[in-house]
Amino acid sequence: MSPALRKTLRFIAATAIVAVIVVFYTRLVKLNPTTVALTFLLAVLIVSANWGLTVAVFMSFVAAVAFNFFFLPPVGTLTIAETQNWVALFAFLFTAVVASNLSERVRREAQEAAERRREVERLYSFSQQLLVTENVVELLNAIPRYLVGTFGASEAAVYLTERDRVYRSAADDVGISKEALKIASARSELVLGRDRDMCFVPIRMGIRSLGTLALGGSTVSQETLEAVGSLIAVAIERAAAIEKVTRTEAARESERLRSALLDSVTHEFRTPLTSIKASVSSLLTQSQLASDERQELLTVIDEESDRLNRLVGEAVEMAQLDANEVKLELHLHPIREVIDEAIEESKQVLEGHPVELRIPEQLPQAVMDATWISKVLRHLLENAVKYSQPGSPIFVSSEVKGDRLVTNVADRGSGIDDLERSLIFDKFYRGQSQRYRVQGTGMGLAIVKAIVEAHGGRISVTSQLGHGSVFSFSLPIGNERLASAFLA
């Protein structure tokens, strides 16, 4: 229904209401003119509150004419015999018009309050959306879409002076030209188009202009538009600050890792090289060495070469695991076989440390790559030996917890401080009190953690100072189908 037709029908309805009141008081109930006037006045107020001032004023004049014709003597004519009736008629008309105006004002203020409330709710929703994204580029791409969705705009675009780029609500939306945005950004002031078909809002942080926002087809107030511009500026600055902090933290972490790597390389790689160099120099310069001395030097060269090869191998493994270049061959394996294999391969390391196994007979098989899990166990066994007193036992156990097979390697060493427990799985980290007493690069436990997590498992440590530590890792229990799913 068109607005003109709707308004015409309201005028007709107002006239009909006056007619109904006249019929009611002339045919059904006979009352004094004062009661009739109050009834007309009440009807005018109701119409004003619902249909607006224009219809109410029209109804006031129609009611005044009807009141004069049907209720003021002489009845049936538009003439008035007594002066007091003239005063009553004009008092009624004046009261009806003033009351209509007041009612319309209250209705208009209520509508404005409701609209302001809706705009505040939209601003709150918009601000919440801005806080979700912490990347500047993602934020700028999302802001026009947020504006269209939140404020019901037909199109939106954001132009940033520093980046000299336009971010639009739709990729194919070119209704707002870049040149117009540049001009509005240079002016840095709010511009409202005719009938609010297009608005240009400056994006300012204090007195510093960041760019401009163009909004088309929205009827939000000027105050709301200015608030939107301020919110966008704050969100952009916040996202840029978070990015800067993130880059700083990344650079700091990179520097820490670099320092740790240099420390590890300086200490661990130089030690075997020094031993090899000294042994070779002795063999070259002392040609009259006895056979047992020569054999001892060759043994040193052999052992230190193996150690150097192992250090390089650990670095390569860590790099492969970090780059996700390791392809796991996942199948069902009994954990007992893998434990026995790891103990056999670590026999030389475990010399002087009895290993006690606590493994139930009927354990289910777990999904794993047996070769890599054997490396996990070898690293944990070697770690237990390093931090235990000579001759102290090492305990290996397995148990089922839910849908996981949990394997534990426990020692009777000095334990791990609570502050260091969350750091020992980091690359190149070594305990503060043990780093100069115990040889190592700090990559062993990091490798263990990467391998276990690649299997879809978890690793943890519990420890008590002076009583040792227990390293536990879990693997999923399943079938060949599950193994294929992990492999995929």
Short mmCIF file of C-alpha atoms in Angstrom, two decimals, residues 10-463:
data_model
loop_
_atom_site.label_atom_id
_atom_site.label_comp_id
_atom_site.label_asym_id
_atom_site.label_seq_id
_atom_site.Cartn_x
_atom_site.Cartn_y
_atom_site.Cartn_z
CA ARG A 10 -6.57 7.41 7.92
CA PHE A 11 -8.41 10.68 7.19
CA ILE A 12 -11.52 8.70 6.27
CA ALA A 13 -11.21 6.58 9.42
CA ALA A 14 -10.87 9.72 11.58
CA THR A 15 -14.05 11.11 10.05
CA ALA A 16 -15.79 7.79 10.65
CA ILE A 17 -14.77 7.84 14.33
CA VAL A 18 -16.32 11.29 14.73
CA ALA A 19 -19.50 10.02 13.06
CA VAL A 20 -19.67 7.01 15.38
CA ILE A 21 -19.37 9.25 18.45
CA VAL A 22 -22.09 11.56 17.13
CA VAL A 23 -24.48 8.63 16.46
CA PHE A 24 -23.75 7.12 19.86
CA TYR A 25 -24.55 10.31 21.79
CA THR A 26 -27.52 11.41 19.66
CA ARG A 27 -29.31 8.11 19.16
CA LEU A 28 -28.27 5.76 22.00
CA VAL A 29 -27.16 7.78 25.03
CA LYS A 30 -28.19 11.35 25.83
CA LEU A 31 -25.50 13.18 27.84
CA ASN A 32 -24.48 16.78 28.40
CA PRO A 33 -22.15 18.57 25.91
CA THR A 34 -19.19 18.49 28.34
CA THR A 35 -19.09 14.68 28.30
CA VAL A 36 -19.35 14.67 24.49
CA ALA A 37 -16.47 17.17 24.21
CA LEU A 38 -14.27 15.03 26.47
CA THR A 39 -15.08 11.96 24.36
CA PHE A 40 -14.07 13.82 21.17
CA LEU A 41 -10.88 15.00 22.88
CA LEU A 42 -9.98 11.46 23.99
CA ALA A 43 -10.52 10.15 20.45
CA VAL A 44 -8.28 12.93 19.03
CA LEU A 45 -5.49 12.02 21.48
CA ILE A 46 -5.67 8.33 20.53
CA VAL A 47 -5.54 9.18 16.82
CA SER A 48 -2.63 11.56 17.37
CA ALA A 49 -0.63 8.95 19.27
CA ASN A 50 -1.08 6.38 16.52
CA TRP A 51 -1.45 8.22 13.22
CA GLY A 52 0.35 11.50 13.67
CA LEU A 53 -0.32 15.20 14.03
CA THR A 54 -1.83 15.90 10.59
CA VAL A 55 -4.67 13.40 10.93
CA ALA A 56 -5.28 14.50 14.53
CA VAL A 57 -5.60 18.22 13.58
CA PHE A 58 -7.96 17.31 10.74
CA MET A 59 -10.02 15.23 13.15
CA SER A 60 -10.04 18.13 15.67
CA PHE A 61 -11.69 20.47 13.13
CA VAL A 62 -14.17 17.79 12.04
CA ALA A 63 -15.02 17.09 15.69
CA ALA A 64 -15.42 20.84 16.38
CA VAL A 65 -17.88 21.18 13.49
CA ALA A 66 -19.81 18.09 14.62
CA PHE A 67 -19.84 19.30 18.22
CA ASN A 68 -21.24 22.67 17.11
CA PHE A 69 -23.88 21.20 14.77
CA PHE A 70 -25.20 18.35 16.92
CA PHE A 71 -24.63 19.40 20.53
CA LEU A 72 -24.46 23.21 20.93
CA PRO A 73 -27.75 25.12 20.78
CA PRO A 74 -29.36 25.86 18.46
CA VAL A 75 -28.87 22.15 17.55
CA GLY A 76 -28.95 21.33 13.84
CA THR A 77 -27.30 24.57 12.70
CA LEU A 78 -23.75 25.88 12.59
CA THR A 79 -24.75 29.05 14.41
CA ILE A 80 -24.18 29.57 18.13
CA ALA A 81 -26.74 31.47 20.18
CA GLU A 82 -24.83 32.16 23.35
CA THR A 83 -21.37 33.62 23.88
CA GLN A 84 -20.38 30.97 26.39
CA ASN A 85 -20.91 28.30 23.73
CA TRP A 86 -18.47 30.13 21.43
CA VAL A 87 -15.96 30.05 24.24
CA ALA A 88 -16.62 26.33 24.80
CA LEU A 89 -16.23 25.56 21.09
CA PHE A 90 -12.94 27.41 20.69
CA ALA A 91 -11.64 25.99 23.99
CA PHE A 92 -12.42 22.49 22.73
CA LEU A 93 -10.72 23.16 19.37
CA PHE A 94 -7.67 24.75 21.01
CA THR A 95 -7.36 21.91 23.54
CA ALA A 96 -7.68 19.25 20.83
CA VAL A 97 -4.98 20.82 18.64
CA VAL A 98 -2.56 21.41 21.53
CA ALA A 99 -3.11 17.91 22.91
CA SER A 100 -2.57 16.46 19.43
CA ASN A 101 0.67 18.40 19.09
CA LEU A 102 1.91 17.21 22.50
CA SER A 103 0.95 13.63 21.77
CA GLU A 104 2.75 13.79 18.43
CA ARG A 105 5.84 15.22 20.12
CA VAL A 106 5.87 12.39 22.67
CA ARG A 107 5.39 9.82 19.92
CA ARG A 108 8.20 11.34 17.86
CA GLU A 109 10.57 11.43 20.84
CA ALA A 110 9.75 7.80 21.65
CA GLN A 111 10.54 6.83 18.06
CA GLU A 112 13.80 8.77 18.19
CA ALA A 113 14.73 7.10 21.49
CA ALA A 114 13.96 3.68 20.04
CA GLU A 115 16.04 4.49 16.97
CA ARG A 116 18.95 5.68 19.11
CA ARG A 117 18.72 2.48 21.15
CA ARG A 118 18.82 0.40 17.97
CA GLU A 119 21.82 2.38 16.73
CA VAL A 120 23.63 1.87 20.04
CA GLU A 121 22.93 -1.86 19.82
CA ARG A 122 24.28 -1.87 16.27
CA LEU A 123 27.36 0.04 17.36
CA TYR A 124 27.96 -2.48 20.13
CA SER A 125 27.54 -5.39 17.72
CA PHE A 126 29.87 -3.69 15.24
CA SER A 127 32.52 -3.07 17.93
CA GLN A 128 32.35 -6.74 18.98
CA GLN A 129 32.91 -7.82 15.38
CA LEU A 130 35.93 -5.51 15.11
CA LEU A 131 37.53 -7.13 18.17
CA VAL A 132 37.41 -10.61 16.64
CA THR A 133 40.11 -10.00 14.01
CA GLU A 134 43.65 -9.15 15.04
CA ASN A 135 45.22 -9.05 11.57
CA VAL A 136 45.11 -5.65 9.83
CA VAL A 137 44.55 -6.98 6.31
CA GLU A 138 41.78 -9.38 7.40
CA LEU A 139 40.19 -6.59 9.44
CA LEU A 140 40.15 -4.14 6.54
CA ASN A 141 38.63 -6.74 4.23
CA ALA A 142 35.96 -7.57 6.82
CA ILE A 143 34.95 -4.02 7.91
CA PRO A 144 32.85 -3.19 4.78
CA ARG A 145 30.99 -6.51 5.11
CA TYR A 146 30.38 -5.83 8.80
CA LEU A 147 28.98 -2.38 7.96
CA VAL A 148 26.58 -3.72 5.34
CA GLY A 149 25.41 -6.52 7.61
CA THR A 150 25.08 -4.43 10.78
CA PHE A 151 23.69 -1.10 9.53
CA GLY A 152 21.74 -2.33 6.52
CA ALA A 153 23.78 -0.33 4.01
CA SER A 154 23.61 -1.17 0.33
CA GLU A 155 27.36 -0.76 -0.14
CA ALA A 156 30.42 0.22 1.87
CA ALA A 157 34.06 0.96 1.14
CA VAL A 158 37.09 1.84 3.27
CA TYR A 159 40.07 3.76 1.91
CA LEU A 160 43.34 4.03 3.83
CA THR A 161 45.72 6.81 2.89
CA GLU A 162 48.86 4.98 4.02
CA ARG A 163 48.10 1.86 1.99
CA ASP A 164 46.44 3.74 -0.94
CA ARG A 165 43.95 0.91 -1.32
CA VAL A 166 40.16 0.54 -1.28
CA TYR A 167 38.49 -2.29 0.63
CA ARG A 168 34.92 -2.95 -0.55
CA SER A 169 31.93 -4.88 0.78
CA ALA A 170 31.79 -6.87 -2.49
CA ALA A 171 34.51 -7.53 -5.04
CA ASP A 172 32.28 -6.47 -7.97
CA ASP A 173 30.97 -3.37 -6.19
CA VAL A 174 32.55 -0.36 -7.90
CA GLY A 175 29.81 2.20 -7.25
CA ILE A 176 32.13 4.16 -4.97
CA SER A 177 35.12 5.34 -6.96
CA LYS A 178 38.62 5.48 -5.54
CA GLU A 179 38.96 9.10 -6.65
CA ALA A 180 35.90 10.15 -4.62
CA LEU A 181 37.31 8.36 -1.58
CA LYS A 182 40.67 10.10 -2.03
CA ILE A 183 38.99 13.52 -2.20
CA ALA A 184 36.91 12.79 0.90
CA SER A 185 40.01 11.54 2.72
CA ALA A 186 41.89 14.73 1.86
CA ARG A 187 39.02 16.84 3.23
CA SER A 188 38.83 14.68 6.38
CA GLU A 189 35.32 15.79 7.33
CA LEU A 190 31.87 14.24 7.45
CA VAL A 191 29.97 14.59 4.17
CA LEU A 192 26.28 13.62 3.96
CA GLY A 193 24.87 13.12 0.48
CA ARG A 194 21.43 14.15 -0.69
CA ASP A 195 18.75 11.97 0.97
CA ARG A 196 21.62 10.12 2.69
CA ASP A 197 22.22 8.12 -0.50
CA MET A 198 26.00 8.33 0.16
CA CYS A 199 27.94 9.35 3.26
CA PHE A 200 31.68 9.92 3.59
CA VAL A 201 32.99 9.52 7.14
CA PRO A 202 36.58 10.40 8.13
CA ILE A 203 38.59 7.71 9.90
CA ARG A 204 40.63 9.63 12.44
CA MET A 205 42.78 8.69 15.41
CA GLY A 206 42.81 11.91 17.38
CA ILE A 207 43.81 14.56 14.88
CA ARG A 208 45.64 12.07 12.62
CA SER A 209 43.63 11.05 9.56
CA LEU A 210 43.90 7.38 8.53
CA GLY A 211 41.49 7.44 5.62
CA THR A 212 37.78 7.60 4.93
CA LEU A 213 34.68 5.41 4.99
CA ALA A 214 31.94 5.54 2.36
CA LEU A 215 28.50 4.20 3.25
CA GLY A 216 25.60 4.05 0.80
CA GLY A 217 21.90 3.44 1.41
CA SER A 218 22.01 3.75 5.20
CA THR A 219 19.85 6.03 7.37
CA VAL A 220 21.96 6.07 10.53
CA SER A 221 22.42 9.37 12.34
CA GLN A 222 25.37 11.70 12.01
CA GLU A 223 26.51 10.90 15.54
CA THR A 224 26.48 7.17 14.80
CA LEU A 225 28.48 7.69 11.61
CA GLU A 226 31.14 9.61 13.52
CA ALA A 227 31.23 6.88 16.18
CA VAL A 228 31.66 4.24 13.47
CA GLY A 229 34.62 6.14 12.04
CA SER A 230 36.24 6.35 15.48
CA LEU A 231 35.66 2.64 16.15
CA ILE A 232 37.27 1.69 12.85
CA ALA A 233 40.30 3.87 13.59
CA VAL A 234 40.71 2.31 17.05
CA ALA A 235 40.32 -1.22 15.63
CA ILE A 236 42.93 -0.60 12.91
CA GLU A 237 45.41 0.83 15.41
CA ARG A 238 44.75 -2.06 17.80
CA ALA A 239 45.27 -4.71 15.12
CA ALA A 240 48.46 -2.97 13.94
CA ALA A 241 49.76 -2.87 17.52
CA ILE A 242 49.00 -6.57 18.02
CA GLU A 243 50.79 -7.42 14.77
CA LYS A 244 53.78 -5.37 15.87
CA VAL A 245 53.88 -7.09 19.26
CA THR A 246 53.57 -10.49 17.57
CA ARG A 247 56.45 -9.73 15.23
CA THR A 248 58.51 -8.50 18.17
CA GLU A 249 57.78 -11.67 20.14
CA ALA A 250 58.59 -13.80 17.10
CA ALA A 251 61.89 -11.96 16.62
CA ARG A 252 62.67 -12.36 20.32
CA GLU A 253 61.88 -16.08 20.20
CA SER A 254 63.97 -16.46 17.05
CA GLU A 255 66.85 -14.71 18.80
CA ARG A 256 66.46 -16.98 21.82
CA LEU A 257 66.50 -20.09 19.66
CA ARG A 258 69.47 -18.79 17.72
CA SER A 259 71.39 -18.15 20.93
CA ALA A 260 70.44 -21.59 22.26
CA LEU A 261 71.51 -23.22 19.01
CA LEU A 262 74.82 -21.40 18.98
CA ASP A 263 75.39 -22.39 22.61
CA SER A 264 74.55 -25.99 21.81
CA VAL A 265 76.71 -26.06 18.69
CA THR A 266 79.57 -24.35 20.48
CA HIS A 267 79.56 -26.81 23.35
CA GLU A 268 78.26 -30.11 22.01
CA PHE A 269 79.64 -30.09 18.48
CA ARG A 270 83.02 -28.68 19.44
CA THR A 271 83.64 -31.34 22.13
CA PRO A 272 83.73 -34.38 19.80
CA LEU A 273 85.58 -32.39 17.14
CA THR A 274 88.22 -31.43 19.71
CA SER A 275 88.65 -35.06 20.78
CA ILE A 276 88.88 -36.26 17.17
CA LYS A 277 91.36 -33.52 16.29
CA ALA A 278 93.55 -34.29 19.33
CA SER A 279 93.55 -38.04 18.59
CA VAL A 280 94.40 -37.59 14.93
CA SER A 281 97.18 -35.13 15.75
CA SER A 282 98.67 -37.63 18.21
CA LEU A 283 98.57 -40.39 15.60
CA LEU A 284 100.24 -38.16 13.02
CA THR A 285 102.96 -36.69 15.22
CA GLN A 286 103.76 -39.66 17.44
CA SER A 287 104.63 -42.45 15.06
CA GLN A 288 106.24 -44.58 17.81
CA LEU A 289 103.01 -45.07 19.79
CA ALA A 290 102.40 -48.48 21.26
CA SER A 291 99.67 -50.57 19.69
CA ASP A 292 97.36 -50.28 22.75
CA GLU A 293 97.78 -46.48 22.78
CA ARG A 294 97.09 -46.31 19.05
CA GLN A 295 94.01 -48.50 19.53
CA GLU A 296 92.77 -46.23 22.33
CA LEU A 297 93.11 -43.15 20.14
CA LEU A 298 91.29 -44.87 17.26
CA THR A 299 88.54 -45.87 19.68
CA VAL A 300 88.18 -42.24 20.77
CA ILE A 301 87.93 -41.15 17.14
CA ASP A 302 85.31 -43.82 16.46
CA GLU A 303 83.19 -42.97 19.51
CA GLU A 304 83.36 -39.22 19.04
CA SER A 305 82.53 -39.60 15.34
CA ASP A 306 79.44 -41.59 16.32
CA ARG A 307 78.53 -38.92 18.82
CA LEU A 308 78.97 -36.17 16.23
CA ASN A 309 76.92 -38.17 13.74
CA ARG A 310 74.17 -38.59 16.33
CA LEU A 311 74.10 -34.85 17.03
CA VAL A 312 73.79 -34.06 13.33
CA GLY A 313 71.11 -36.73 12.99
CA GLU A 314 69.09 -35.19 15.83
CA ALA A 315 69.27 -31.77 14.18
CA VAL A 316 68.11 -33.24 10.85
CA GLU A 317 65.26 -35.14 12.54
CA MET A 318 64.13 -32.01 14.36
CA ALA A 319 64.14 -30.02 11.11
CA GLN A 320 62.15 -32.74 9.32
CA LEU A 321 59.59 -32.94 12.11
CA ASP A 322 59.19 -29.17 12.23
CA ALA A 323 58.67 -29.07 8.46
CA ASN A 324 56.19 -32.02 8.56
CA GLU A 325 58.37 -33.89 6.10
CA VAL A 326 58.26 -37.17 8.05
CA LYS A 327 55.97 -39.81 6.52
CA LEU A 328 54.73 -42.17 9.19
CA GLU A 329 54.01 -45.84 8.36
CA LEU A 330 51.15 -46.34 10.78
CA HIS A 331 50.11 -49.89 11.67
CA LEU A 332 48.98 -51.81 14.72
CA HIS A 333 51.94 -52.89 16.88
CA PRO A 334 52.29 -54.42 20.35
CA ILE A 335 54.09 -51.93 22.55
CA ARG A 336 56.10 -54.72 24.25
CA GLU A 337 57.98 -55.49 21.01
CA VAL A 338 58.88 -51.84 20.51
CA ILE A 339 60.04 -51.49 24.13
CA ASP A 340 62.24 -54.59 23.87
CA GLU A 341 63.75 -53.29 20.63
CA ALA A 342 64.50 -49.88 22.17
CA ILE A 343 66.13 -51.46 25.24
CA GLU A 344 68.26 -53.73 23.05
CA GLU A 345 69.46 -50.80 20.91
CA SER A 346 70.19 -48.74 24.07
CA LYS A 347 72.08 -51.55 25.80
CA GLN A 348 75.36 -49.62 25.79
CA VAL A 349 73.72 -46.49 27.20
CA LEU A 350 71.87 -48.48 29.87
CA GLU A 351 75.00 -50.21 31.12
CA GLY A 352 74.95 -50.14 34.93
CA HIS A 353 71.24 -49.22 35.08
CA PRO A 354 68.86 -52.16 35.53
CA VAL A 355 65.59 -51.79 33.60
CA GLU A 356 62.43 -53.07 35.25
CA LEU A 357 59.45 -53.77 32.97
CA ARG A 358 55.89 -53.61 34.23
CA ILE A 359 53.83 -54.53 31.19
CA PRO A 360 50.61 -56.61 31.39
CA GLU A 361 50.34 -59.59 29.11
CA GLN A 362 47.06 -58.73 27.39
CA LEU A 363 47.68 -55.14 26.31
CA PRO A 364 45.85 -54.07 23.12
CA GLN A 365 47.90 -53.01 20.13
CA ALA A 366 48.34 -49.33 19.39
CA VAL A 367 48.47 -47.35 16.15
CA MET A 368 52.09 -46.36 15.59
CA ASP A 369 55.12 -46.26 13.38
CA ALA A 370 57.27 -48.73 15.30
CA THR A 371 60.56 -47.24 14.09
CA TRP A 372 59.75 -43.73 15.30
CA ILE A 373 58.21 -44.87 18.60
CA SER A 374 61.38 -46.89 19.21
CA LYS A 375 63.31 -43.62 18.82
CA VAL A 376 60.98 -42.02 21.37
CA LEU A 377 61.74 -44.76 23.88
CA ARG A 378 65.49 -44.60 23.20
CA HIS A 379 65.50 -40.84 23.82
CA LEU A 380 63.54 -41.27 27.06
CA LEU A 381 65.81 -44.09 28.25
CA GLU A 382 68.91 -42.06 27.45
CA ASN A 383 67.41 -39.04 29.23
CA ALA A 384 66.68 -41.19 32.30
CA VAL A 385 70.27 -42.45 32.37
CA LYS A 386 71.71 -38.95 32.06
CA TYR A 387 69.84 -37.59 35.04
CA SER A 388 70.06 -40.65 37.35
CA GLN A 389 72.73 -41.75 39.76
CA PRO A 390 74.94 -44.63 38.54
CA GLY A 391 73.36 -48.00 39.26
CA SER A 392 69.86 -46.62 39.90
CA PRO A 393 67.03 -48.54 38.21
CA ILE A 394 64.84 -47.34 35.36
CA PHE A 395 61.21 -48.41 35.20
CA VAL A 396 59.20 -48.90 31.98
CA SER A 397 55.46 -49.61 32.15
CA SER A 398 52.35 -49.51 29.95
CA GLU A 399 48.66 -49.36 30.75
CA VAL A 400 45.34 -48.64 29.08
CA LYS A 401 43.54 -45.39 29.90
CA GLY A 402 40.29 -44.96 27.98
CA ASP A 403 41.02 -45.24 24.27
CA ARG A 404 44.76 -44.61 24.79
CA LEU A 405 47.75 -46.80 25.54
CA VAL A 406 49.98 -44.90 27.97
CA THR A 407 53.67 -45.82 28.29
CA ASN A 408 55.78 -44.51 31.18
CA VAL A 409 59.55 -44.23 31.62
CA ALA A 410 60.52 -43.45 35.23
CA ASP A 411 63.88 -42.75 36.84
CA ARG A 412 65.20 -42.10 40.34
CA GLY A 413 67.09 -38.95 39.46
CA SER A 414 67.13 -35.50 40.97
CA GLY A 415 63.73 -34.51 39.53
CA ILE A 416 62.59 -31.42 37.65
CA ASP A 417 61.72 -28.07 39.17
CA ASP A 418 58.12 -26.90 38.73
CA LEU A 419 59.23 -23.79 36.84
CA GLU A 420 61.21 -25.86 34.32
CA ARG A 421 58.60 -28.57 33.78
CA SER A 422 56.78 -26.59 31.10
CA LEU A 423 60.03 -25.74 29.28
CA ILE A 424 61.82 -29.07 28.99
CA PHE A 425 60.04 -30.01 25.76
CA ASP A 426 61.21 -26.80 24.04
CA LYS A 427 63.97 -27.07 21.47
CA PHE A 428 67.51 -26.58 22.87
CA TYR A 429 66.28 -26.10 26.43
CA ARG A 430 68.35 -27.78 29.14
CA GLY A 431 67.88 -27.66 32.87
CA GLN A 432 69.55 -24.74 34.59
CA SER A 433 71.24 -26.91 37.21
CA GLN A 434 72.27 -29.71 34.83
CA ARG A 435 73.26 -28.05 31.56
CA TYR A 436 77.02 -28.01 32.35
CA ARG A 437 77.10 -31.34 34.19
CA VAL A 438 75.19 -33.43 31.63
CA GLN A 439 76.07 -33.57 27.96
CA GLY A 440 73.32 -32.90 25.40
CA THR A 441 71.87 -30.47 22.88
CA GLY A 442 68.40 -30.05 24.37
CA MET A 443 66.79 -31.53 21.25
CA GLY A 444 65.98 -35.02 22.54
CA LEU A 445 62.74 -34.24 24.37
CA ALA A 446 61.65 -31.82 21.64
CA ILE A 447 62.04 -34.65 19.12
CA VAL A 448 60.10 -36.99 21.40
CA LYS A 449 57.24 -34.49 21.70
CA ALA A 450 57.09 -33.89 17.93
CA ILE A 451 57.03 -37.64 17.16
CA VAL A 452 54.30 -38.41 19.72
CA GLU A 453 52.11 -35.53 18.55
CA ALA A 454 52.58 -36.63 14.94
CA HIS A 455 50.98 -39.94 16.03
CA GLY A 456 48.01 -38.07 17.49
CA GLY A 457 49.22 -38.68 21.03
CA ARG A 458 50.28 -36.56 24.00
CA ILE A 459 53.35 -36.48 26.22
CA SER A 460 53.68 -35.22 29.77
CA VAL A 461 56.00 -35.37 32.76
CA THR A 462 55.44 -35.64 36.50
CA SER A 463 58.33 -35.10 38.86
#
